[in-house]
Short mmCIF file of N, CA, C and O in Angstrom, two decimals:
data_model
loop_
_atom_site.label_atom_id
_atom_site.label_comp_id
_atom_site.label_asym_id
_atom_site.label_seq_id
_atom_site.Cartn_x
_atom_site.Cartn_y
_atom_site.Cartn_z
N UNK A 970 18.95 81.73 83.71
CA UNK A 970 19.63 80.80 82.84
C UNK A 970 20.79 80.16 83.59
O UNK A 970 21.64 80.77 84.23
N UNK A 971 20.70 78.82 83.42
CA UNK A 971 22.51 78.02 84.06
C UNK A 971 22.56 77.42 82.97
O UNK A 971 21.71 77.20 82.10
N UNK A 972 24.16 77.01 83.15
CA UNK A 972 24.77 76.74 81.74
C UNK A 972 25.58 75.23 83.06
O UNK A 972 26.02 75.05 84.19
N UNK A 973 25.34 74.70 82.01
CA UNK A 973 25.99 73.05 82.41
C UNK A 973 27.75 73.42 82.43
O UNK A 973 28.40 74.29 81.85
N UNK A 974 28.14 72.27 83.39
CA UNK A 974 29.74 72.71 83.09
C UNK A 974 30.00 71.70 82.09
O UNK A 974 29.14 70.93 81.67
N UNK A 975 31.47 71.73 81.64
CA UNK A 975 31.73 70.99 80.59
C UNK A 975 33.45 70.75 80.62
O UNK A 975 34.21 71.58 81.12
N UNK A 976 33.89 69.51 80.00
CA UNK A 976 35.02 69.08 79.79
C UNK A 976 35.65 69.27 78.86
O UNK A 976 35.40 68.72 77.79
N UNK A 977 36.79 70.23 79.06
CA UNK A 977 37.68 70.63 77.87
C UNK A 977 39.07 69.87 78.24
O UNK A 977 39.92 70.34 78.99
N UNK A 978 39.15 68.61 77.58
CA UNK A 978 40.53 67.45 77.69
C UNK A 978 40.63 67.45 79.50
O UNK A 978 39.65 67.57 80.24
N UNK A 979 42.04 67.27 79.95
CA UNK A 979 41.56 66.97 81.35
C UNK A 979 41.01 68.08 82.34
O UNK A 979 41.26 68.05 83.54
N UNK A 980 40.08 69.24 81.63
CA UNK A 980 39.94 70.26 82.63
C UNK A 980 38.42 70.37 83.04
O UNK A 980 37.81 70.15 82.00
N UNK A 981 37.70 70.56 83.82
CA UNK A 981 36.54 70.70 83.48
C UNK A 981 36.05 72.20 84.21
O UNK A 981 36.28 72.54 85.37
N UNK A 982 35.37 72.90 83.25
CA UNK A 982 34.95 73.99 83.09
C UNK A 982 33.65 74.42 84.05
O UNK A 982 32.84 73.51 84.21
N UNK A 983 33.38 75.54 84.64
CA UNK A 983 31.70 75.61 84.75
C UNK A 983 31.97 77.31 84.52
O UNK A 983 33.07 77.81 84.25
N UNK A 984 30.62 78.08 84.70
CA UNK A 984 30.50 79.09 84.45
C UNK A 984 30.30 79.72 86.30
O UNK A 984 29.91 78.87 87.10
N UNK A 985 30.53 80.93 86.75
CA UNK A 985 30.19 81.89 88.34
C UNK A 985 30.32 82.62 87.83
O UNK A 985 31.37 83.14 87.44
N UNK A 986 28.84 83.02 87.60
CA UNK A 986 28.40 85.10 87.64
C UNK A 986 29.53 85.30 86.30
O UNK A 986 30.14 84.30 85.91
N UNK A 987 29.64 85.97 85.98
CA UNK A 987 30.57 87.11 85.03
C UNK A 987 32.13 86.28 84.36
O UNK A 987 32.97 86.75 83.60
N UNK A 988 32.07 85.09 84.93
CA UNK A 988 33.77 84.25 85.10
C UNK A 988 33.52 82.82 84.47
O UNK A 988 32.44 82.25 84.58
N UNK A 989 34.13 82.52 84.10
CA UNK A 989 34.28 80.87 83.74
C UNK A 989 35.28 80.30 85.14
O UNK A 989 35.86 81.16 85.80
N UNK A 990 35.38 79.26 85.40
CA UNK A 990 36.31 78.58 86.25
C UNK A 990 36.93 77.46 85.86
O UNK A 990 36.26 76.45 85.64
N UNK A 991 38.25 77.46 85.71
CA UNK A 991 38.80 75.83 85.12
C UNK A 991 39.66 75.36 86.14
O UNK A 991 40.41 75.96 86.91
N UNK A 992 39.36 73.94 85.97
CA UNK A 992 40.00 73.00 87.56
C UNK A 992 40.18 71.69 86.43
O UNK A 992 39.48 71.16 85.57
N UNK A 993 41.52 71.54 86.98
CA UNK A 993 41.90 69.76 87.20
C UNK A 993 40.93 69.23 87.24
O UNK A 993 40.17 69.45 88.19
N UNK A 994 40.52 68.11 85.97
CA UNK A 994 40.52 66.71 86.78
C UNK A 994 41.60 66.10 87.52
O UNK A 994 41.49 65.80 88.71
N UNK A 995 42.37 65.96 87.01
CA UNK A 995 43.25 65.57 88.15
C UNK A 995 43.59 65.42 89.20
O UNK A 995 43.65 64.40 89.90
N UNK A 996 43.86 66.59 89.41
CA UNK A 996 43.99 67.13 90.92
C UNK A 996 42.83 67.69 91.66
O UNK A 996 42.54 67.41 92.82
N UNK A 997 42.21 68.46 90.90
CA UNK A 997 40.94 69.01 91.53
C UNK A 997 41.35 70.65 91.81
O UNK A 997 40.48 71.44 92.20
N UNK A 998 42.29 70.94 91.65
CA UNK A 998 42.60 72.15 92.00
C UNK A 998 41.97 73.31 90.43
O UNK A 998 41.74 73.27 89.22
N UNK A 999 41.95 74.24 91.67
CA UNK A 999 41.34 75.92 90.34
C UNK A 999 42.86 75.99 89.70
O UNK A 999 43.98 75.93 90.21
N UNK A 1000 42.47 76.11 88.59
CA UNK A 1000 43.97 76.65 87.17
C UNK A 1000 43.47 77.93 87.05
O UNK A 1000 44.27 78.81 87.35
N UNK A 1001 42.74 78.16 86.80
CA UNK A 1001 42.15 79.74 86.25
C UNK A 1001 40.46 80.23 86.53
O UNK A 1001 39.46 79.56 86.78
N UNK A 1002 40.68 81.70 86.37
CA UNK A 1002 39.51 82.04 86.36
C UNK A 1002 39.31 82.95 85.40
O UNK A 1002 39.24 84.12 85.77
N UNK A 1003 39.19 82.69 84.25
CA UNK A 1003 38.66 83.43 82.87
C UNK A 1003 37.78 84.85 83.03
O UNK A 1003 36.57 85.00 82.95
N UNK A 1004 38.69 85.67 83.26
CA UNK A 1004 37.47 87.37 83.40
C UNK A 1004 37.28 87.60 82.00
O UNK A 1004 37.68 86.92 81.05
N UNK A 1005 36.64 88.58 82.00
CA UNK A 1005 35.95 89.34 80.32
C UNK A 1005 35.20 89.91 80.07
O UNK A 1005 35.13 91.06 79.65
N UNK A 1006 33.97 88.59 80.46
CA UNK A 1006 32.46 89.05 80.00
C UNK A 1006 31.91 90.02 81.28
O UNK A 1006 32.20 89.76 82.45
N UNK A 1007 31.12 91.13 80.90
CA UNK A 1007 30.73 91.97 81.71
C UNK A 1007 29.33 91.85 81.91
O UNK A 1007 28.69 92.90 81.90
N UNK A 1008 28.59 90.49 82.14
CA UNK A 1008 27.35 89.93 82.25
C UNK A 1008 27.99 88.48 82.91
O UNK A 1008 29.16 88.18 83.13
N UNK A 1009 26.48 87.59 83.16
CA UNK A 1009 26.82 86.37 83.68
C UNK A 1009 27.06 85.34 82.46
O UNK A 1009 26.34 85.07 81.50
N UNK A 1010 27.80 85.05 82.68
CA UNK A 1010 28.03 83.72 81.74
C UNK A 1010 27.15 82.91 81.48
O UNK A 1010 27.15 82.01 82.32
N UNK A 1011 26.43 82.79 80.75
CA UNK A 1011 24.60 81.56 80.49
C UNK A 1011 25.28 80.59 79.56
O UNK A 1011 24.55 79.66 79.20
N UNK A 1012 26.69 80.59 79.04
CA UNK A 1012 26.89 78.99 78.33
C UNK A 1012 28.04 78.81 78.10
O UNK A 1012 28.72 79.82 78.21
N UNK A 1013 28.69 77.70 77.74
CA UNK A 1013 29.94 76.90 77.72
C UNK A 1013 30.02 75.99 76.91
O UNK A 1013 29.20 75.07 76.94
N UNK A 1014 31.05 76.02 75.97
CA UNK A 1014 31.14 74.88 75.49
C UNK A 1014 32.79 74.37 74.93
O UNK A 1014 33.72 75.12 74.61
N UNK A 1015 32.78 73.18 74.94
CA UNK A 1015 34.64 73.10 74.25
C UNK A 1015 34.11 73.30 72.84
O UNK A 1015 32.98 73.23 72.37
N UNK A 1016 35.72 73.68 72.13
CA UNK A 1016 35.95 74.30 71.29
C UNK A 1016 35.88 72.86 69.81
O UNK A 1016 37.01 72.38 69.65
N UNK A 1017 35.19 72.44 69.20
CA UNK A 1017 34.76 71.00 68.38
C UNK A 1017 36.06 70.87 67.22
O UNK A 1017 36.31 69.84 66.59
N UNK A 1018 36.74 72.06 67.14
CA UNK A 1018 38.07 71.81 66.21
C UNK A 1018 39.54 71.70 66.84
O UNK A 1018 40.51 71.14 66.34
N UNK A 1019 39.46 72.41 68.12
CA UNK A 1019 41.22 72.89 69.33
C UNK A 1019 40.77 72.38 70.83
O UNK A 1019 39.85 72.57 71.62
N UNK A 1020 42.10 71.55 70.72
CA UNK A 1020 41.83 71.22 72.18
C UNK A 1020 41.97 72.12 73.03
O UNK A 1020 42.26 73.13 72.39
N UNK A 1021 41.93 72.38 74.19
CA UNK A 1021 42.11 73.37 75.43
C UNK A 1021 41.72 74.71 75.07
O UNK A 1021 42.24 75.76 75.45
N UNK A 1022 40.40 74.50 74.04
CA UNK A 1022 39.97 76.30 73.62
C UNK A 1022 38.48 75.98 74.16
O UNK A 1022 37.88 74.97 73.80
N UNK A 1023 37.97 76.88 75.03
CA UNK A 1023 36.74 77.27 75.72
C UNK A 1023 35.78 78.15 74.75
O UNK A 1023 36.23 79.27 74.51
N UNK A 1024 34.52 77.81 74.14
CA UNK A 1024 33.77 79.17 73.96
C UNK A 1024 32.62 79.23 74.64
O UNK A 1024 31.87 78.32 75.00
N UNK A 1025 32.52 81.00 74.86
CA UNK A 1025 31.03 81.30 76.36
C UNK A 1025 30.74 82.30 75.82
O UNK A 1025 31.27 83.19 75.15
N UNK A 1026 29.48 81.93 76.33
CA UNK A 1026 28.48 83.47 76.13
C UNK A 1026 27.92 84.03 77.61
O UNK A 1026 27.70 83.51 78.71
N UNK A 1027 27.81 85.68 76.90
CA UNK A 1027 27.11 85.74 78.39
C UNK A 1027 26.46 86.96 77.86
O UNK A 1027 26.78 87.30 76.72
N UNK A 1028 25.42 87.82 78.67
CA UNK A 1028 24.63 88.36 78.75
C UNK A 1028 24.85 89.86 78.32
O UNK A 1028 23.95 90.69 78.26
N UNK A 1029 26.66 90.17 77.92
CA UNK A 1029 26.94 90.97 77.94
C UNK A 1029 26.74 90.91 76.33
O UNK A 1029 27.11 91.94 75.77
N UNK A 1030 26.37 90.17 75.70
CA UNK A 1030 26.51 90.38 74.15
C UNK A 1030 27.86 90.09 73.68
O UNK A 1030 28.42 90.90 72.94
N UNK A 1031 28.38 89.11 74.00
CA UNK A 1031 29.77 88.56 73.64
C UNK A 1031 29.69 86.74 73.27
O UNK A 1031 28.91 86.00 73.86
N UNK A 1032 30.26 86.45 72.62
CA UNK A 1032 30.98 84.89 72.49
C UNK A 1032 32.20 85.18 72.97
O UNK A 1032 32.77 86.25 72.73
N UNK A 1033 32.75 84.13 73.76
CA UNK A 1033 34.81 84.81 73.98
C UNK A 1033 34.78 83.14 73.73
O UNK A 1033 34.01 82.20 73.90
N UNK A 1034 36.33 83.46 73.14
CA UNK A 1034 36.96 81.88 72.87
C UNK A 1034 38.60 81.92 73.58
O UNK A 1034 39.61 82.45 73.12
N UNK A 1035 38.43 81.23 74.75
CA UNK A 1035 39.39 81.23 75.84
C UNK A 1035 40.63 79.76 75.17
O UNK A 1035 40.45 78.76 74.47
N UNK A 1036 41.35 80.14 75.59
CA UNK A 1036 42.80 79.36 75.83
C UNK A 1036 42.57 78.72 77.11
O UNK A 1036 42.64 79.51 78.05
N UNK A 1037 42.36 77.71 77.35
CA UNK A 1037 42.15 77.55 79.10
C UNK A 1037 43.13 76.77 79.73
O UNK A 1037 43.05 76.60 80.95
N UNK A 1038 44.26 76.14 78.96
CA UNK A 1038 45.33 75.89 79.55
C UNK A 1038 46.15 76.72 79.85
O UNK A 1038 46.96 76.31 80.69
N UNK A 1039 46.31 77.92 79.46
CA UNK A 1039 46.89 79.25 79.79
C UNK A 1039 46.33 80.21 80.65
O UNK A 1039 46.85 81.09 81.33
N UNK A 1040 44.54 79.67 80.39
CA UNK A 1040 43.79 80.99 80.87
C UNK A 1040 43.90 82.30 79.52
O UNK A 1040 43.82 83.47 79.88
N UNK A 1041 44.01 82.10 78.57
CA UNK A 1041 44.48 83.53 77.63
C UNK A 1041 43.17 83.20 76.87
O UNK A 1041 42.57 82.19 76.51
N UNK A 1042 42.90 85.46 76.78
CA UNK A 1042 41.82 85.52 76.04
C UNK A 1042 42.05 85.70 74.64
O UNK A 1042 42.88 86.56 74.33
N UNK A 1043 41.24 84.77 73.34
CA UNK A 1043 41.96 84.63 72.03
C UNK A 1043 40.98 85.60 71.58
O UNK A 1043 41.37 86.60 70.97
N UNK A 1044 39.49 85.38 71.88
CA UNK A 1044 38.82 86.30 70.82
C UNK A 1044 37.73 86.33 71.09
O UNK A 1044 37.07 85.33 71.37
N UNK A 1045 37.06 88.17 71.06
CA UNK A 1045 36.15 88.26 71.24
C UNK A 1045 34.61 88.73 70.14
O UNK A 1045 34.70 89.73 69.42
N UNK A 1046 33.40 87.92 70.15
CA UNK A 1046 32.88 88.57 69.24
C UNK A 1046 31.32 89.38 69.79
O UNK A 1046 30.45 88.95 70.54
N UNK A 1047 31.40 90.22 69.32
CA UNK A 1047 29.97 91.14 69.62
C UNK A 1047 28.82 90.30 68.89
O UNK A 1047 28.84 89.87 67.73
N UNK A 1048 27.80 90.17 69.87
CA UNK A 1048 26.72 89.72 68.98
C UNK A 1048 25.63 90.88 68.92
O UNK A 1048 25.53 91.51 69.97
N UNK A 1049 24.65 91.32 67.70
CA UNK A 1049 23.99 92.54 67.64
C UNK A 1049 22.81 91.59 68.38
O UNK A 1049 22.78 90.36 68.41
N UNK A 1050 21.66 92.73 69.08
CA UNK A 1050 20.61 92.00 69.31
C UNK A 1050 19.98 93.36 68.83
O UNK A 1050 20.39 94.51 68.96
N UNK A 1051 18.40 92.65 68.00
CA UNK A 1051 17.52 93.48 67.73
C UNK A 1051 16.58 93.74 68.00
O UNK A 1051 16.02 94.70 67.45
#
């Protein structure tokens, strides 16, 4: 699975292995590297109600909803699989 990167206001997002990565448009420079998920990250998306909020999934059975102008983790949810 790859997960497209994506633009959260001027940052743009992609997913590496286990991490999200957020960089400037701007500048181009890395701001953060979002740890958490204990699987690879398979998706990304901005947050459709808060600006500068990230949500990802990954393999570990998680959604996380990142702060990505801070880098801060807001919340995590377990998903059951059956």
């Amino acid at each position: 699975l790859e997960s497209r990167p994506c633009l959260v206001a001027d940052l743009l997002c992609l997913a590496a292995g286990a991490t999200s990565r957020v960089y400037s448009v701007l500048s181009g420079q890395l701001v953060h590297i979002l740890h958490g998920h204990g699987g690879k990250v398979t998706s990304l998306t901005p947050s459709p109600n808060v600006l500068y909020q990230l949500i990802t999934c990954s393999m570990d059975g998680t959604v996380r909803i990142w702060s990505v102008d801070d880098g801060l983790l807001l919340s995590t949810i377990q998903v059951l699989f059956n």
